Coordinates of C-alpha atoms and ligand atoms in Angstrom, one line a residue:
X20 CA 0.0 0.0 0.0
X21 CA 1.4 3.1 -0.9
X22 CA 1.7 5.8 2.1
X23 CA 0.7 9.0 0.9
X24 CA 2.6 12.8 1.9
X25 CA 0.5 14.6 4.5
X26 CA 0.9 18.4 4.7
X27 CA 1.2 19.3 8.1
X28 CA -0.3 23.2 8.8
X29 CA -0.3 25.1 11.6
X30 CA -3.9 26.5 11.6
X31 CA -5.8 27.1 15.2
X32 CA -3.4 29.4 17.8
X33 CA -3.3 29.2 21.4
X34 CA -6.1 32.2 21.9
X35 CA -8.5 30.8 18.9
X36 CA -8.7 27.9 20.2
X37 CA -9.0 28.7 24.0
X38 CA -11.9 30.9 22.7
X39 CA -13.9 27.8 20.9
X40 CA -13.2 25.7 24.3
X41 CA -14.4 28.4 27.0
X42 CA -17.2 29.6 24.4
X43 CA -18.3 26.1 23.7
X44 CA -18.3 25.6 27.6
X45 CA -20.3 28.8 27.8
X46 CA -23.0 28.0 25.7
X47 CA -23.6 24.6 26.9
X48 CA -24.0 26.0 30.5
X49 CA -26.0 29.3 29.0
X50 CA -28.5 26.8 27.0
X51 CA -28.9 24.6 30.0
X52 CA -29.8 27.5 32.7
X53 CA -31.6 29.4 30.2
X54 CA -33.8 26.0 29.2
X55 CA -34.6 25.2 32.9
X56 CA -36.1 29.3 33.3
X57 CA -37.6 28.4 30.4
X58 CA -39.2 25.3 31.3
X59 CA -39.2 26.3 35.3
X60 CA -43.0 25.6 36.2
X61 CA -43.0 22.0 34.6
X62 CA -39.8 21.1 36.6
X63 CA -41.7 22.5 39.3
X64 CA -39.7 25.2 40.2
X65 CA -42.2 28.1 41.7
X66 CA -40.4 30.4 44.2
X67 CA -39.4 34.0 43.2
X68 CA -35.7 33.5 45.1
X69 CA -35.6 30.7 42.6
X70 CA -35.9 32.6 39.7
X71 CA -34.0 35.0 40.5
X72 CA -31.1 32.6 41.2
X73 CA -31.5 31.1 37.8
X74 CA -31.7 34.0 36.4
X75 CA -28.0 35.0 38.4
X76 CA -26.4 32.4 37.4
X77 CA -27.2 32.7 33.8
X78 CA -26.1 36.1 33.9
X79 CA -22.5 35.5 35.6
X80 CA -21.9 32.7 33.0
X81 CA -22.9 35.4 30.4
X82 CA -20.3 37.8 31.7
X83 CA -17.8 35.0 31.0
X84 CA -19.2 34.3 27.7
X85 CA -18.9 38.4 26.4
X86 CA -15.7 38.8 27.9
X87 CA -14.6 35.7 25.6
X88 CA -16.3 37.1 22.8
X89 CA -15.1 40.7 22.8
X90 CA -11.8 39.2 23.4
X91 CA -11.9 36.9 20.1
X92 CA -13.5 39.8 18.3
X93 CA -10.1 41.7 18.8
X94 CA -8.0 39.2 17.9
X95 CA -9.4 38.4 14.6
X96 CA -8.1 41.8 13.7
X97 CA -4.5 40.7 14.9
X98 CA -4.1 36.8 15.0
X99 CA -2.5 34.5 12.2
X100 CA -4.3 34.6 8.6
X101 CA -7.3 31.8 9.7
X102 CA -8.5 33.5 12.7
X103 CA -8.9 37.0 11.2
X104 CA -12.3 38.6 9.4
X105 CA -10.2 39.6 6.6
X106 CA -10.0 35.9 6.1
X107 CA -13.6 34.6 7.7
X108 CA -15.9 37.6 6.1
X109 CA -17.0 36.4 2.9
X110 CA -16.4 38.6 0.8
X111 CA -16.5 39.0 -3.6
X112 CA -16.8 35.4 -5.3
X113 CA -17.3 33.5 -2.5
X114 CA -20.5 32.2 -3.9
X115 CA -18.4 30.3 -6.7
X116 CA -15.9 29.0 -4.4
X117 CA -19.5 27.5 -2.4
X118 CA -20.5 26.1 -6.0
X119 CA -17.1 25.1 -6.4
X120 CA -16.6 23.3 -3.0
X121 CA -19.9 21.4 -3.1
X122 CA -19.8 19.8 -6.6
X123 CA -16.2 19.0 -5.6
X124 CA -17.5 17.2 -3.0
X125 CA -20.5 15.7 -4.8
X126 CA -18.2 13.9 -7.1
X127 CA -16.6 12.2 -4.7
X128 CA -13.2 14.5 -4.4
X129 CA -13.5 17.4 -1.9
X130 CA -11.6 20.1 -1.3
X131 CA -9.0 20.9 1.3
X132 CA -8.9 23.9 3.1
X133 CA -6.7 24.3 5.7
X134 CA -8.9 27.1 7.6
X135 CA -12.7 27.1 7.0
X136 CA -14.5 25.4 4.0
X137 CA -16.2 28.2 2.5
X138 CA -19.5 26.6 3.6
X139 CA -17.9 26.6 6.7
X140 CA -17.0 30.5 6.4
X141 CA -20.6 31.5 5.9
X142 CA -21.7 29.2 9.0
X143 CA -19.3 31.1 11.1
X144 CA -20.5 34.2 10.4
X145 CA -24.1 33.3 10.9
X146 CA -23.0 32.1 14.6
X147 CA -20.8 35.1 15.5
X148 CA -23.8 37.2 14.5
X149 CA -26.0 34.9 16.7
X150 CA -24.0 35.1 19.7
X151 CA -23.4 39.4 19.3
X152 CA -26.9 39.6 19.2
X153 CA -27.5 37.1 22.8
X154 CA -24.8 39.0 23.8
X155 CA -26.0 42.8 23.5
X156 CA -29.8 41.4 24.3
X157 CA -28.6 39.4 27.4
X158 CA -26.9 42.2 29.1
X159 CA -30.0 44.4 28.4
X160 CA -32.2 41.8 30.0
X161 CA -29.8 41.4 32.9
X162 CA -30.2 45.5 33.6
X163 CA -33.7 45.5 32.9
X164 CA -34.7 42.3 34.5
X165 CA -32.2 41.4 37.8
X166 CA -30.8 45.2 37.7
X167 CA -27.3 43.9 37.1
X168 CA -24.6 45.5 35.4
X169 CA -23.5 47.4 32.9
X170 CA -27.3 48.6 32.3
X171 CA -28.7 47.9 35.8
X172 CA -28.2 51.0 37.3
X173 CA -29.6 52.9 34.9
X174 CA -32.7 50.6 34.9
X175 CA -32.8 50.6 38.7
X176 CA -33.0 54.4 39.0
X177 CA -35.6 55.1 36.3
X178 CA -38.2 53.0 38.3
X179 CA -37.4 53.3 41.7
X180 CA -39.6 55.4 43.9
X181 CA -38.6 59.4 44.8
X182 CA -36.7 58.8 48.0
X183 CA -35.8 55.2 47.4
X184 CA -32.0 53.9 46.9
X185 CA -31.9 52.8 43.5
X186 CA -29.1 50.5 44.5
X187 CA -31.6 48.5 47.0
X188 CA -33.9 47.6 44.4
X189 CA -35.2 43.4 44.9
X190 CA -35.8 42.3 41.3
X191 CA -39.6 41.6 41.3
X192 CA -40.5 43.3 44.5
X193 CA -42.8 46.2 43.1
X194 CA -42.8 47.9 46.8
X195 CA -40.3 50.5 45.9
X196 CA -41.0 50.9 42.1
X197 CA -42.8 53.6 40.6
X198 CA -45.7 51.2 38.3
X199 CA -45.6 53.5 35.7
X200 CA -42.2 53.6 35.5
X201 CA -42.2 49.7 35.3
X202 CA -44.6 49.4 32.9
X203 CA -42.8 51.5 30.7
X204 CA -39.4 49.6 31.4
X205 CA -41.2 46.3 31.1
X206 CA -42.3 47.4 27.8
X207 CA -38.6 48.5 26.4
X208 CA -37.3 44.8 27.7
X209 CA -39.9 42.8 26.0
X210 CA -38.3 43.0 22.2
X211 CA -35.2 42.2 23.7
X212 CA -36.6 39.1 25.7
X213 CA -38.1 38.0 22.3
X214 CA -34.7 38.8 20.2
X215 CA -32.9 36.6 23.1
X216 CA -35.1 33.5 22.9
X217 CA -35.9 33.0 19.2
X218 CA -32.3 34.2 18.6
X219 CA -31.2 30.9 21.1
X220 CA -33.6 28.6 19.2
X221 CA -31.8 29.3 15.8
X222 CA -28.5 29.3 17.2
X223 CA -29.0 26.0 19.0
X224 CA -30.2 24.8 15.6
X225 CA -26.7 26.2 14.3
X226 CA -24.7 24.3 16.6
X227 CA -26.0 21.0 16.0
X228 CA -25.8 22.0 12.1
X229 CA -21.8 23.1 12.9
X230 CA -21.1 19.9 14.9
X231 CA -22.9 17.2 12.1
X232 CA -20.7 19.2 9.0
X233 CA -18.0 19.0 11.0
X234 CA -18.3 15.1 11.9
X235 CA -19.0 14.5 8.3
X236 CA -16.0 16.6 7.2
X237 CA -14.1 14.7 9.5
X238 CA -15.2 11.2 8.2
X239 CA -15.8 12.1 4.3
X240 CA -13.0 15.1 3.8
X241 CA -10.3 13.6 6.2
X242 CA -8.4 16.6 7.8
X243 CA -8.1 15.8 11.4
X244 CA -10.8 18.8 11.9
X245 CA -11.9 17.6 15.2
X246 CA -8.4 17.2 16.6
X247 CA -7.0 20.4 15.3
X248 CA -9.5 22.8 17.4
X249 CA -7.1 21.0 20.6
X250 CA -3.6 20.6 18.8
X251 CA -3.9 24.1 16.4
X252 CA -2.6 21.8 13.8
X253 CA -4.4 20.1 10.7
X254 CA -3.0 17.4 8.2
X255 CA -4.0 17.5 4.9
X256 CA -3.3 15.1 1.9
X257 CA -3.5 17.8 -0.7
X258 CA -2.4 21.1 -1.0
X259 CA -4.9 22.9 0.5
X260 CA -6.3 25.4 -1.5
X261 CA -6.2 28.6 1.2
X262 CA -2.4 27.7 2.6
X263 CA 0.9 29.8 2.0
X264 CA 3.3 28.0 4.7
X265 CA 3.2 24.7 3.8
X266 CA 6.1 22.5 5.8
Ligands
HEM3 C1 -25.3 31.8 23.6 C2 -25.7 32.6 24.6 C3 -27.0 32.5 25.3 C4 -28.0 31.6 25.2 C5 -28.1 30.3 24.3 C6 -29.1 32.0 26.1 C7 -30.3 31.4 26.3 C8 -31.3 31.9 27.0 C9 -32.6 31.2 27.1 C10 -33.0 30.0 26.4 C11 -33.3 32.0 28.0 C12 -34.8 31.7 28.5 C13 -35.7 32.8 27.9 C14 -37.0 32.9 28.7 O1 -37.0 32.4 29.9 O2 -37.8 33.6 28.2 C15 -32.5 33.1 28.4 C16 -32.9 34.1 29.2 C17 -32.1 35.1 29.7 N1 -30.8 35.4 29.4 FE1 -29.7 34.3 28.1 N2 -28.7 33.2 26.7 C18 -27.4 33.5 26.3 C19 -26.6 34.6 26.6 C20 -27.0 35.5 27.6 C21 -26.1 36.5 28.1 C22 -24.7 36.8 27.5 C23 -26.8 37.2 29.1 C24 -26.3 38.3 29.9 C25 -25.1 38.5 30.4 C26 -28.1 36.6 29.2 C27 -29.1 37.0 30.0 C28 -30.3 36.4 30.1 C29 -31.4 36.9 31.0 C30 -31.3 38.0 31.9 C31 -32.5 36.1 30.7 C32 -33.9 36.2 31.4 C33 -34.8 36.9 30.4 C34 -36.2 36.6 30.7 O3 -36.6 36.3 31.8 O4 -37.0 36.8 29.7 N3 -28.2 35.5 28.3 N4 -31.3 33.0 27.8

């Protein structure tokens, strides 16, 4: 049997790929938490100090989660050629190398890339968009909602009664709020509430998308795909058609 080259490429560094483990880690936890608020009353869950505490702990994981995010939207401005939007944004043609990728693939003899297929470009994009939008929608409905930072304050003080220290407010105790006031404020958070959830739904649906492309990738396309998210390194029986260091 003859034993073919591999090209060996250097593709995921340290701080991409310590962004795709803590994120992944993120949005497991996130889902989970934000399914059981969802679901509370059928797991029987009832008391107000409950929800809140859900509620908390969705919110500190979320802290984690934008921190990640913000950090990995800076370095895709600095980091090696795969990491960066330069590289990920789709930009003119990309449609023909999508054409291109899946009749290659149709007939039996895909492509290698050593970054992402440019199927695999567009399905980024469509998550990173997802997870900006839980992202700016979250931290809205953790001011509006629990009063926490960076918008709680704000939220806080617009409904709290003349007199009373905004920085006391109980999330869900109405004692101290002016009603109007929290009528009003409970009307700005709704779209966001709405955004948040149906924006979740279709990014679940996008994860379970990315991870059966990339199993099939794996088994069909070869690459070491899976492995290369831990090592940073892929390797490739063919020049792949996005590489310039080849060893
Ligand atoms: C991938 C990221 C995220 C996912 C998948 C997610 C998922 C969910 C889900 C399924 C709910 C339940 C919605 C409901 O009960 O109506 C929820 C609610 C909530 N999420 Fe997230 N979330 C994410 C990120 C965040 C972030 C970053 C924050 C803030 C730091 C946040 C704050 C909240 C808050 C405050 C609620 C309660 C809203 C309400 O009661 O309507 N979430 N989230």
């Amino acid at each position: 049997m003859a034993i073919k080259q591999l090209y060996e490429i250097k593709v995921w560094d340290l701080p991409t790929r310590l962004f795709h483990w803590i994120n992944f880690t993120c949005v497991i936890l996130l889902i989970v938490f934000g399914l059981l608020m969802l679901f509370k009353k059928d797991l029987g869950i009832t008391s107000v100090e409950a929800k809140i505490s859900l509620k908390t702990i969705h919110v500190l994981i979320g802290y984690v989660f934008v921190v990640n995010l913000l950090i990995r939207i800076i370095w895709g401005f600095i980091s090696n050629m795969y990491a960066r939007w330069s590289t990920l944004i789709p930009g003119y043609g990309h449609m023909a190398a999508v054409r291109q990728y899946i009749t290659a693939s149709r007939q039996g003899q895909p492509l290698s890339y050593a970054g992402h297929n440019p199927l695999g470009q567009i399905a980024v994009i469509v998550i990173f968009t997802c997870m900006i939008i839980m992202a700016i929608t979250g931290l809205v409905r953790a001011g509006t909602d629990i009063y926490y930072p960076p918008f709680g304050s704000y939220a806080a003080e617009f409904v709290a009664k003349p007199g009373v220290d905004a920085s006391n407010l109980v999330p869900y105790d109405k004692s101290e709020v002016n009603e109007e006031k929290f009528t009003q404020l409970k009307a700005f958070k709704k779209p966001f509430g709405t955004i948040h959830i149906y924006t979740s739904y279709f990014l679940m649906f996008m994860i379970v998308l990315h991870i059966a492309a990339v199993i099939r990738a794996e088994i069909k396309e070869g690459g070491t795909i899976i492995s290369a998210m831990f090592t940073g390194k892929k390797y490739l029986h063919e020049k792949p058609h996005d590489n310039h260091d080849l060893r």
